[in-house]
Amino acid sequence: ALAPRCGWVLPGLEQRLAESAVVSPATARPYAAAAAKGAKKDAKRSRQEKEKVKEKPLPRRRPLMSKPVDDVYLTWLYKRPSYGLEQAVAMLKRFQELDFTPPRQFVYINVFLDMALHKKKKVDPFSSSVALPHRFTDEVNKVLVFTENEQEAEVAHEHGAAIVGGVELIKWILEDEIQADFYVAVPAIMPKLIPLRNKLKRKYPSTRRNSLGSDIPKMVQFFRECHEYTVEDESVIKTRIARLDMPTEYIIANLKTIIHDICTFKPSNFDPIVQRLVIRSSTSEGLLLNLDGILPQVEKAEEKEEENANDEDEQKPAQELIST
């Protein structure tokens, strides 16, 4: 009998409940400040923990041993052996005989590059074409020549150009109706070829790539027989250089020609662009090469010049004393 009826509220109780539900800014401020202070402490603690992890010394690794003693060993315990160029080529030929694989298989190289320059700059990935001293394939590149001169067009056809034409070829190239391995042009037609710049990209005729000039026979012959290589994954070049059945001196000459061309893309006063060089055949394992005698000797020549200059400076005071 004393219990209130359902839905019945004491006078003034509803107003007090509503007031207690609304928290004033003055009362809420201490709680917000405490929460922000706690978040700052957590952030500082996590930052200190990260710094401790960074300062923690790296686990000490055992130095790799130079040469294995037994015939069976764990490869990761030993340094990868490196071989001289002639020794490596002889090993590839021996592998082919022991494995009974085709003797006319290709020889490949993997070149690992150091593209770094000063102030966080680096050499941009590049592609290049080089004339090898000993051709190892009968394949001929497809060369397109841009010219509007009839006599130049006849000369281009006579020397083996696959396609010769003028402005009318632009539409077909943009629509992928015509494709070629290399594009060559004479200077007179270059202003009309600007629409092809974004389409051809690195294959766009330029003097730097020796694909722009007036000597059409020389350009056509070079690009029909040249060997092209490209930097992949920003710092690696993978290309074939010869056939395994070629004489050893031919394989070595082709390899050195490509390596010397690669070294021209980085100034000689920096570290060598070639860091590691691996040679292999189509069916063999890769052999790490010793770079001594393969890279061009530019830096040593500069050091000799400096030494000669220093010797001359030392000799001058002695000559002065003798003259006095």
Coordinates of N, CA and C in Angstrom, one line a residue, residues 22-219:
V22 N 23.5 15.9 -16.3 CA 24.3 16.9 -17.1 C 25.5 17.3 -16.2
V23 N 26.7 17.0 -16.8 CA 28.0 17.3 -16.1 C 28.4 18.7 -16.5
S24 N 28.7 19.6 -15.6 CA 29.2 20.9 -16.0 C 30.6 20.9 -16.5
P25 N 31.0 21.8 -17.3 CA 32.4 21.9 -17.8 C 33.4 22.0 -16.7
A26 N 33.0 22.7 -15.6 CA 34.0 22.8 -14.5 C 34.3 21.5 -13.8
T27 N 33.3 20.6 -13.7 CA 33.5 19.3 -13.1 C 34.2 18.4 -14.0
A28 N 33.9 18.5 -15.4 CA 34.5 17.6 -16.4 C 35.9 17.9 -16.7
R29 N 36.4 19.1 -16.5 CA 37.7 19.5 -16.8 C 38.8 18.7 -16.1
P30 N 38.7 18.5 -14.8 CA 39.8 17.7 -14.2 C 39.9 16.3 -14.8
Y31 N 38.8 15.6 -15.1 CA 38.9 14.3 -15.7 C 39.5 14.3 -17.0
A32 N 39.2 15.3 -17.9 CA 39.8 15.4 -19.2 C 41.3 15.7 -19.1
A33 N 41.7 16.5 -18.2 CA 43.1 16.8 -18.0 C 43.9 15.6 -17.5
A34 N 43.2 14.8 -16.6 CA 43.9 13.6 -16.2 C 44.1 12.6 -17.3
A35 N 43.0 12.5 -18.2 CA 43.1 11.6 -19.3 C 44.2 12.0 -20.3
A36 N 44.3 13.3 -20.6 CA 45.4 13.8 -21.5 C 46.7 13.5 -20.9
K37 N 46.9 13.7 -19.5 CA 48.1 13.5 -18.9 C 48.5 12.0 -18.9
G38 N 47.5 11.2 -18.8 CA 47.8 9.7 -18.9 C 48.3 9.3 -20.3
A39 N 47.6 9.9 -21.3 CA 48.0 9.6 -22.7 C 49.4 10.1 -23.0
K40 N 49.8 11.3 -22.4 CA 51.2 11.8 -22.6 C 52.2 10.8 -22.0
K41 N 51.8 10.3 -20.8 CA 52.8 9.4 -20.1 C 52.9 8.1 -20.9
D42 N 51.8 7.6 -21.5 CA 51.9 6.4 -22.3 C 52.7 6.6 -23.5
A43 N 52.5 7.8 -24.2 CA 53.3 8.0 -25.4 C 54.8 8.2 -25.0
K44 N 55.1 8.8 -23.9 CA 56.5 9.0 -23.5 C 57.1 7.6 -23.2
R45 N 56.3 6.7 -22.5 CA 56.8 5.4 -22.1 C 57.1 4.6 -23.4
S46 N 56.2 4.6 -24.4 CA 56.4 3.9 -25.6 C 57.6 4.4 -26.4
R47 N 57.8 5.8 -26.4 CA 59.0 6.3 -27.0 C 60.3 5.8 -26.4
Q48 N 60.3 5.8 -25.1 CA 61.5 5.3 -24.3 C 61.7 3.9 -24.6
E49 N 60.7 3.1 -24.7 CA 60.8 1.7 -25.0 C 61.4 1.5 -26.4
K50 N 60.9 2.3 -27.4 CA 61.5 2.2 -28.7 C 63.0 2.6 -28.8
E51 N 63.3 3.6 -28.0 CA 64.7 4.0 -28.0 C 65.6 2.9 -27.3
K52 N 65.1 2.2 -26.3 CA 65.8 1.1 -25.7 C 66.0 0.0 -26.7
V53 N 65.0 -0.3 -27.5 CA 65.1 -1.3 -28.5 C 66.2 -1.0 -29.6
K54 N 66.2 0.3 -30.0 CA 67.2 0.8 -30.9 C 68.6 0.7 -30.3
E55 N 68.8 1.1 -29.0 CA 70.1 1.1 -28.4 C 70.6 -0.3 -28.1
K56 N 69.7 -1.3 -28.1 CA 70.0 -2.7 -27.8 C 71.0 -3.2 -28.8
P57 N 72.2 -3.7 -28.5 CA 73.2 -4.1 -29.4 C 72.7 -5.3 -30.3
L58 N 73.1 -5.3 -31.5 CA 72.7 -6.4 -32.4 C 73.4 -7.7 -31.9
P59 N 72.7 -8.8 -32.2 CA 73.3 -10.1 -31.8 C 74.6 -10.3 -32.6
R60 N 75.6 -10.8 -31.9 CA 77.0 -11.0 -32.4 C 77.0 -12.2 -33.3
R61 N 77.4 -12.0 -34.6 CA 77.4 -13.1 -35.5 C 78.8 -13.6 -35.7
R62 N 78.9 -14.9 -35.9 CA 80.2 -15.5 -36.1 C 80.8 -15.1 -37.4
P63 N 82.0 -14.7 -37.5 CA 82.6 -14.3 -38.8 C 82.6 -15.6 -39.8
L64 N 82.3 -15.3 -41.0 CA 82.3 -16.4 -42.0 C 83.7 -16.9 -42.2
M65 N 83.8 -18.2 -42.4 CA 85.1 -18.8 -42.7 C 85.4 -18.7 -44.1
S66 N 86.7 -18.7 -44.5 CA 87.1 -18.5 -45.9 C 86.9 -19.7 -46.8
K67 N 87.4 -20.9 -46.4 CA 87.4 -22.0 -47.3 C 87.0 -23.2 -46.5
P68 N 86.1 -24.1 -47.0 CA 85.7 -25.3 -46.3 C 86.8 -26.3 -46.4
V69 N 86.9 -27.2 -45.4 CA 87.9 -28.2 -45.3 C 87.4 -29.5 -45.9
D70 N 86.1 -29.8 -45.7 CA 85.6 -31.1 -46.1 C 84.8 -30.9 -47.4
D71 N 84.4 -32.0 -48.1 CA 83.7 -32.0 -49.3 C 82.2 -31.6 -49.1
V72 N 81.7 -31.9 -47.9 CA 80.3 -31.6 -47.5 C 80.3 -30.6 -46.4
Y73 N 79.6 -29.5 -46.6 CA 79.7 -28.4 -45.6 C 78.4 -27.5 -45.8
L74 N 78.1 -26.7 -44.8 CA 77.0 -25.8 -44.8 C 77.5 -24.5 -45.5
T75 N 76.8 -24.2 -46.6 CA 77.3 -23.1 -47.4 C 77.2 -21.7 -46.7
W76 N 76.2 -21.6 -45.8 CA 76.0 -20.3 -45.1 C 77.1 -20.0 -44.1
L77 N 77.9 -21.0 -43.8 CA 79.0 -20.8 -42.8 C 80.3 -20.2 -43.5
Y78 N 80.3 -20.2 -44.8 CA 81.5 -19.9 -45.5 C 81.2 -18.7 -46.5
K79 N 82.2 -17.9 -46.8 CA 82.1 -16.9 -47.8 C 81.9 -17.5 -49.2
R80 N 81.2 -16.8 -50.0 CA 81.0 -17.3 -51.4 C 82.3 -17.1 -52.1
P81 N 82.8 -18.2 -52.7 CA 84.1 -18.1 -53.4 C 84.0 -17.3 -54.7
S82 N 85.0 -16.5 -55.0 CA 85.1 -15.8 -56.2 C 86.2 -16.3 -57.1
Y83 N 86.0 -16.2 -58.4 CA 86.9 -16.8 -59.4 C 87.4 -15.8 -60.4
G84 N 88.6 -16.0 -60.9 CA 89.0 -15.2 -62.0 C 88.2 -15.4 -63.3
L85 N 88.2 -14.5 -64.2 CA 87.3 -14.6 -65.4 C 87.7 -15.8 -66.2
E86 N 88.9 -16.0 -66.5 CA 89.3 -17.2 -67.3 C 88.9 -18.5 -66.6
Q87 N 89.2 -18.5 -65.3 CA 88.9 -19.7 -64.6 C 87.4 -20.0 -64.6
A88 N 86.6 -19.0 -64.4 CA 85.1 -19.1 -64.4 C 84.6 -19.6 -65.7
V89 N 85.1 -19.1 -66.8 CA 84.6 -19.5 -68.1 C 85.0 -21.0 -68.4
A90 N 86.2 -21.4 -67.9 CA 86.7 -22.8 -68.1 C 85.8 -23.7 -67.2
M91 N 85.3 -23.2 -66.1 CA 84.4 -24.0 -65.2 C 83.1 -24.2 -65.9
L92 N 82.6 -23.2 -66.5 CA 81.3 -23.3 -67.2 C 81.4 -24.3 -68.4
K93 N 82.4 -24.3 -69.1 CA 82.6 -25.2 -70.2 C 82.7 -26.7 -69.6
R94 N 83.4 -26.8 -68.5 CA 83.5 -28.1 -67.8 C 82.2 -28.6 -67.3
F95 N 81.4 -27.7 -66.8 CA 80.0 -28.1 -66.3 C 79.2 -28.7 -67.4
Q96 N 79.3 -28.0 -68.6 CA 78.5 -28.5 -69.8 C 78.9 -29.9 -70.2
E97 N 80.2 -30.2 -70.2 CA 80.7 -31.5 -70.5 C 80.2 -32.6 -69.5
L98 N 80.3 -32.2 -68.3 CA 79.9 -33.2 -67.2 C 78.4 -33.4 -67.2
D99 N 77.6 -32.4 -67.5 CA 76.1 -32.5 -67.5 C 75.5 -32.9 -68.8
F100 N 76.3 -33.0 -69.8 CA 75.8 -33.4 -71.2 C 74.7 -32.5 -71.6
T101 N 74.9 -31.2 -71.4 CA 73.9 -30.2 -71.9 C 74.4 -29.6 -73.2
P102 N 73.5 -28.9 -73.9 CA 73.8 -28.4 -75.3 C 75.0 -27.5 -75.2
P103 N 76.0 -27.6 -76.1 CA 77.1 -26.7 -76.1 C 76.9 -25.3 -76.6
R104 N 75.8 -25.1 -77.4 CA 75.5 -23.8 -78.0 C 74.6 -23.0 -77.1
Q105 N 74.5 -23.3 -75.8 CA 73.7 -22.5 -74.9 C 74.3 -21.1 -74.6
F106 N 73.5 -20.2 -74.2 CA 73.9 -18.8 -74.0 C 74.7 -18.7 -72.6
V107 N 75.6 -17.7 -72.6 CA 76.2 -17.3 -71.4 C 75.6 -16.0 -70.9
Y108 N 75.3 -15.9 -69.6 CA 74.6 -14.7 -69.0 C 75.5 -14.1 -67.9
I109 N 75.3 -12.8 -67.7 CA 75.9 -12.2 -66.5 C 74.8 -11.4 -65.8
N110 N 74.9 -11.4 -64.5 CA 74.1 -10.6 -63.6 C 75.0 -9.5 -62.9
V111 N 74.8 -8.3 -63.2 CA 75.6 -7.2 -62.7 C 74.8 -6.4 -61.7
F112 N 75.4 -6.4 -60.4 CA 74.8 -5.7 -59.3 C 75.5 -4.3 -59.2
L113 N 74.7 -3.2 -59.2 CA 75.2 -1.9 -59.3 C 75.1 -1.1 -58.0
D114 N 76.0 -0.2 -57.9 CA 75.9 0.9 -56.8 C 75.5 2.2 -57.5
M115 N 74.3 2.6 -57.4 CA 73.7 3.7 -58.1 C 73.9 5.0 -57.3
A116 N 74.4 5.0 -56.1 CA 74.5 6.1 -55.2 C 75.4 7.2 -55.6
L117 N 75.0 8.4 -55.5 CA 75.8 9.6 -55.7 C 75.8 10.4 -54.4
H118 N 76.4 11.6 -54.4 CA 76.5 12.5 -53.2 C 75.1 13.1 -53.0
K119 N 74.9 13.4 -51.7 CA 73.7 14.1 -51.2 C 72.4 13.4 -51.6
K120 N 72.3 12.1 -51.3 CA 71.1 11.3 -51.5 C 70.7 11.2 -53.0
K121 N 71.5 11.6 -53.9 CA 71.2 11.5 -55.3 C 71.7 10.1 -55.8
K122 N 71.2 9.7 -56.9 CA 71.6 8.4 -57.5 C 71.5 8.4 -59.0
V123 N 72.1 7.5 -59.6 CA 72.1 7.3 -61.0 C 70.7 6.8 -61.4
D124 N 70.0 7.4 -62.3 CA 68.7 6.9 -62.8 C 68.9 5.6 -63.5
P125 N 67.9 4.7 -63.4 CA 68.0 3.4 -64.2 C 68.1 3.8 -65.7
F126 N 68.9 3.0 -66.4 CA 69.3 3.4 -67.8 C 69.2 2.1 -68.6
S127 N 69.2 2.3 -69.9 CA 69.4 1.3 -70.9 C 70.4 1.8 -71.9
S128 N 71.2 0.9 -72.5 CA 72.2 1.2 -73.5 C 72.3 0.2 -74.5
S129 N 72.9 0.6 -75.6 CA 73.2 -0.4 -76.8 C 74.7 -0.3 -77.0
V130 N 75.3 -1.5 -77.3 CA 76.7 -1.5 -77.5 C 77.0 -2.5 -78.6
A131 N 78.0 -2.2 -79.4 CA 78.5 -3.1 -80.4 C 79.5 -4.1 -79.9
L132 N 79.2 -5.4 -79.8 CA 80.1 -6.4 -79.3 C 81.1 -6.7 -80.3
P133 N 82.3 -7.0 -79.8 CA 83.4 -7.4 -80.8 C 83.1 -8.7 -81.5
H134 N 82.4 -9.6 -80.8 CA 82.1 -10.9 -81.4 C 80.6 -11.2 -81.3
R135 N 79.9 -11.2 -82.4 CA 78.5 -11.5 -82.4 C 78.2 -13.0 -82.1
F136 N 77.2 -13.2 -81.3 CA 76.9 -14.6 -80.9 C 75.5 -15.1 -81.3
T137 N 74.8 -14.3 -82.1 CA 73.5 -14.7 -82.6 C 73.3 -14.1 -84.0
D138 N 72.5 -14.8 -84.8 CA 72.2 -14.4 -86.1 C 71.0 -13.4 -86.2
E139 N 70.4 -13.2 -85.0 CA 69.2 -12.3 -85.0 C 69.6 -10.9 -85.4
V140 N 68.7 -10.2 -86.1 CA 69.0 -8.8 -86.6 C 67.9 -7.9 -86.1
N141 N 68.2 -6.8 -85.5 CA 67.2 -5.9 -84.9 C 66.4 -5.2 -86.0
K142 N 65.2 -4.9 -85.7 CA 64.3 -4.2 -86.7 C 64.5 -2.6 -86.5
V143 N 65.0 -2.0 -87.5 CA 65.3 -0.5 -87.4 C 64.4 0.3 -88.3
L144 N 63.8 1.3 -87.7 CA 62.9 2.3 -88.4 C 63.6 3.6 -88.6
V145 N 63.6 4.1 -89.8 CA 64.3 5.4 -90.1 C 63.3 6.5 -90.4
F146 N 63.4 7.6 -89.7 CA 62.5 8.8 -90.0 C 63.3 9.7 -91.0
T147 N 62.8 9.9 -92.2 CA 63.3 10.9 -93.1 C 62.3 11.2 -94.2
E148 N 62.3 12.4 -94.7 CA 61.4 12.8 -95.8 C 62.2 13.1 -97.0
N149 N 63.5 12.8 -97.0 CA 64.3 12.9 -98.2 C 64.4 11.6 -99.0
E150 N 64.0 11.6 -100.3 CA 64.0 10.4 -101.0 C 65.3 9.7 -101.2
Q151 N 66.4 10.5 -101.4 CA 67.7 9.9 -101.5 C 68.1 9.2 -100.1
E152 N 67.9 9.9 -99.0 CA 68.2 9.3 -97.7 C 67.3 8.0 -97.5
A153 N 66.1 8.1 -97.9 CA 65.2 6.9 -97.8 C 65.8 5.7 -98.6
E154 N 66.3 6.0 -99.8 CA 66.9 4.9 -100.6 C 68.2 4.3 -99.9
V155 N 69.0 5.2 -99.4 CA 70.2 4.8 -98.7 C 69.8 3.9 -97.5
A156 N 68.8 4.3 -96.8 CA 68.4 3.5 -95.6 C 67.9 2.1 -96.0
H157 N 67.1 2.0 -97.1 CA 66.7 0.8 -97.5 C 67.8 -0.1 -98.0
E158 N 68.8 0.5 -98.7 CA 70.0 -0.3 -99.2 C 70.8 -0.9 -98.0
H159 N 70.8 -0.2 -96.9 CA 71.7 -0.7 -95.8 C 70.9 -1.5 -94.8
G160 N 69.6 -1.9 -95.1 CA 68.9 -2.8 -94.3 C 67.9 -2.3 -93.3
A161 N 67.5 -1.0 -93.5 CA 66.4 -0.5 -92.6 C 65.1 -1.3 -92.9
A162 N 64.4 -1.7 -91.9 CA 63.1 -2.4 -92.0 C 62.0 -1.5 -92.5
I163 N 61.9 -0.3 -92.0 CA 60.8 0.7 -92.3 C 61.5 2.0 -92.5
V164 N 61.0 2.7 -93.5 CA 61.5 4.1 -93.8 C 60.3 5.0 -94.1
G165 N 60.2 6.1 -93.5 CA 59.1 7.0 -93.8 C 59.2 8.3 -93.1
G166 N 58.2 9.2 -93.2 CA 58.2 10.5 -92.6 C 57.1 10.6 -91.6
V167 N 56.4 11.8 -91.7 CA 55.3 12.1 -90.7 C 54.2 11.1 -90.8
E168 N 54.0 10.5 -91.9 CA 52.8 9.6 -92.1 C 52.9 8.3 -91.1
L169 N 54.1 8.1 -90.6 CA 54.3 6.9 -89.7 C 53.9 7.2 -88.3
I170 N 53.7 8.5 -88.0 CA 53.4 8.8 -86.6 C 52.1 8.2 -86.1
K171 N 51.0 8.3 -87.0 CA 49.7 7.7 -86.6 C 49.8 6.2 -86.4
W172 N 50.5 5.5 -87.3 CA 50.6 4.1 -87.2 C 51.4 3.7 -85.9
I173 N 52.4 4.4 -85.5 CA 53.1 4.1 -84.3 C 52.3 4.3 -83.1
L174 N 51.5 5.4 -83.1 CA 50.7 5.7 -81.9 C 49.6 4.7 -81.7
E175 N 49.1 4.1 -82.8 CA 48.1 3.1 -82.7 C 48.7 1.7 -82.7
D176 N 50.0 1.5 -82.5 CA 50.7 0.3 -82.4 C 50.5 -0.6 -83.6
E177 N 50.3 0.0 -84.7 CA 50.3 -0.7 -86.0 C 51.7 -1.0 -86.5
I178 N 52.6 -0.2 -86.1 CA 54.0 -0.3 -86.5 C 54.9 -0.3 -85.3
Q179 N 55.8 -1.3 -85.1 CA 56.7 -1.4 -84.0 C 58.1 -1.8 -84.5
A180 N 59.1 -1.2 -83.9 CA 60.5 -1.5 -84.2 C 61.3 -1.7 -83.0
D181 N 62.5 -2.3 -83.1 CA 63.4 -2.4 -82.0 C 64.1 -1.1 -81.7
F182 N 64.4 -0.4 -82.8 CA 65.1 0.9 -82.7 C 64.6 1.9 -83.7
Y183 N 64.6 3.2 -83.3 CA 64.1 4.3 -84.1 C 65.2 5.3 -84.4
V184 N 65.5 5.5 -85.6 CA 66.6 6.4 -86.1 C 66.0 7.6 -86.9
A185 N 66.5 8.8 -86.7 CA 66.0 10.0 -87.4 C 67.1 10.9 -87.8
V186 N 66.8 11.7 -88.8 CA 67.7 12.8 -89.3 C 67.3 14.1 -88.6
P187 N 68.2 15.0 -88.4 CA 67.8 16.2 -87.6 C 66.7 17.0 -88.3
A188 N 66.5 17.0 -89.6 CA 65.5 17.9 -90.2 C 64.1 17.5 -89.8
I189 N 63.8 16.3 -89.5 CA 62.5 15.8 -89.2 C 62.1 15.8 -87.7
M190 N 63.1 16.1 -86.9 CA 62.9 16.0 -85.4 C 61.7 16.9 -84.9
P191 N 61.6 18.2 -85.4 CA 60.5 19.0 -84.8 C 59.1 18.4 -85.1
K192 N 59.0 17.5 -86.1 CA 57.7 16.9 -86.4 C 57.4 15.6 -85.6
L193 N 58.4 15.1 -84.9 CA 58.3 13.9 -84.2 C 57.9 14.1 -82.7
I194 N 57.7 15.3 -82.3 CA 57.4 15.5 -80.9 C 56.2 14.7 -80.3
P195 N 55.1 14.5 -81.1 CA 54.0 13.7 -80.6 C 54.4 12.2 -80.2
L196 N 55.6 11.8 -80.6 CA 56.0 10.4 -80.3 C 56.9 10.3 -79.1
R197 N 57.2 11.5 -78.5 CA 58.2 11.5 -77.4 C 57.7 10.6 -76.2
N198 N 56.4 10.8 -75.8 CA 55.9 10.0 -74.7 C 55.6 8.5 -75.1
K199 N 55.4 8.3 -76.3 CA 55.1 6.9 -76.8 C 56.4 6.1 -76.8
L200 N 57.5 6.7 -77.4 CA 58.7 5.9 -77.6 C 59.6 5.9 -76.3
K201 N 59.5 7.0 -75.5 CA 60.2 7.1 -74.3 C 61.7 7.0 -74.6
R202 N 62.4 5.9 -74.0 CA 63.8 5.8 -74.2 C 64.2 5.5 -75.6
K203 N 63.3 5.0 -76.4 CA 63.7 4.7 -77.8 C 63.5 5.9 -78.7
Y204 N 63.1 7.1 -78.2 CA 63.0 8.3 -79.0 C 64.3 8.7 -79.5
P205 N 64.5 9.0 -80.8 CA 65.8 9.4 -81.3 C 66.5 10.5 -80.6
S206 N 67.8 10.3 -80.2 CA 68.5 11.4 -79.5 C 70.0 11.2 -79.8
T207 N 70.7 12.3 -79.7 CA 72.2 12.2 -80.0 C 72.9 11.4 -78.9
R208 N 72.4 11.5 -77.7 CA 73.0 10.7 -76.6 C 73.0 9.2 -76.8
R209 N 72.0 8.7 -77.5 CA 71.9 7.3 -77.8 C 72.4 7.0 -79.2
N210 N 73.0 8.0 -79.9 CA 73.5 7.9 -81.2 C 72.5 7.5 -82.2
S211 N 71.2 7.8 -82.0 CA 70.1 7.5 -82.9 C 69.6 8.7 -83.7
L212 N 70.3 9.8 -83.5 CA 70.0 11.0 -84.3 C 71.2 11.5 -85.0
G213 N 71.2 11.6 -86.3 CA 72.3 12.1 -87.0 C 72.1 12.0 -88.5
S214 N 73.1 12.4 -89.2 CA 73.0 12.5 -90.7 C 73.7 11.2 -91.4
D215 N 74.5 10.5 -90.6 CA 75.1 9.3 -91.2 C 74.2 8.1 -91.1
I216 N 73.3 8.0 -92.0 CA 72.3 6.9 -92.0 C 72.9 5.5 -92.1
P217 N 73.8 5.3 -93.0 CA 74.4 3.9 -93.1 C 75.0 3.5 -91.8
K218 N 75.8 4.4 -91.1 CA 76.4 4.0 -89.9 C 75.4 3.7 -88.8
M219 N 74.4 4.5 -88.7 CA 73.4 4.3 -87.6 C 72.6 3.0 -87.9

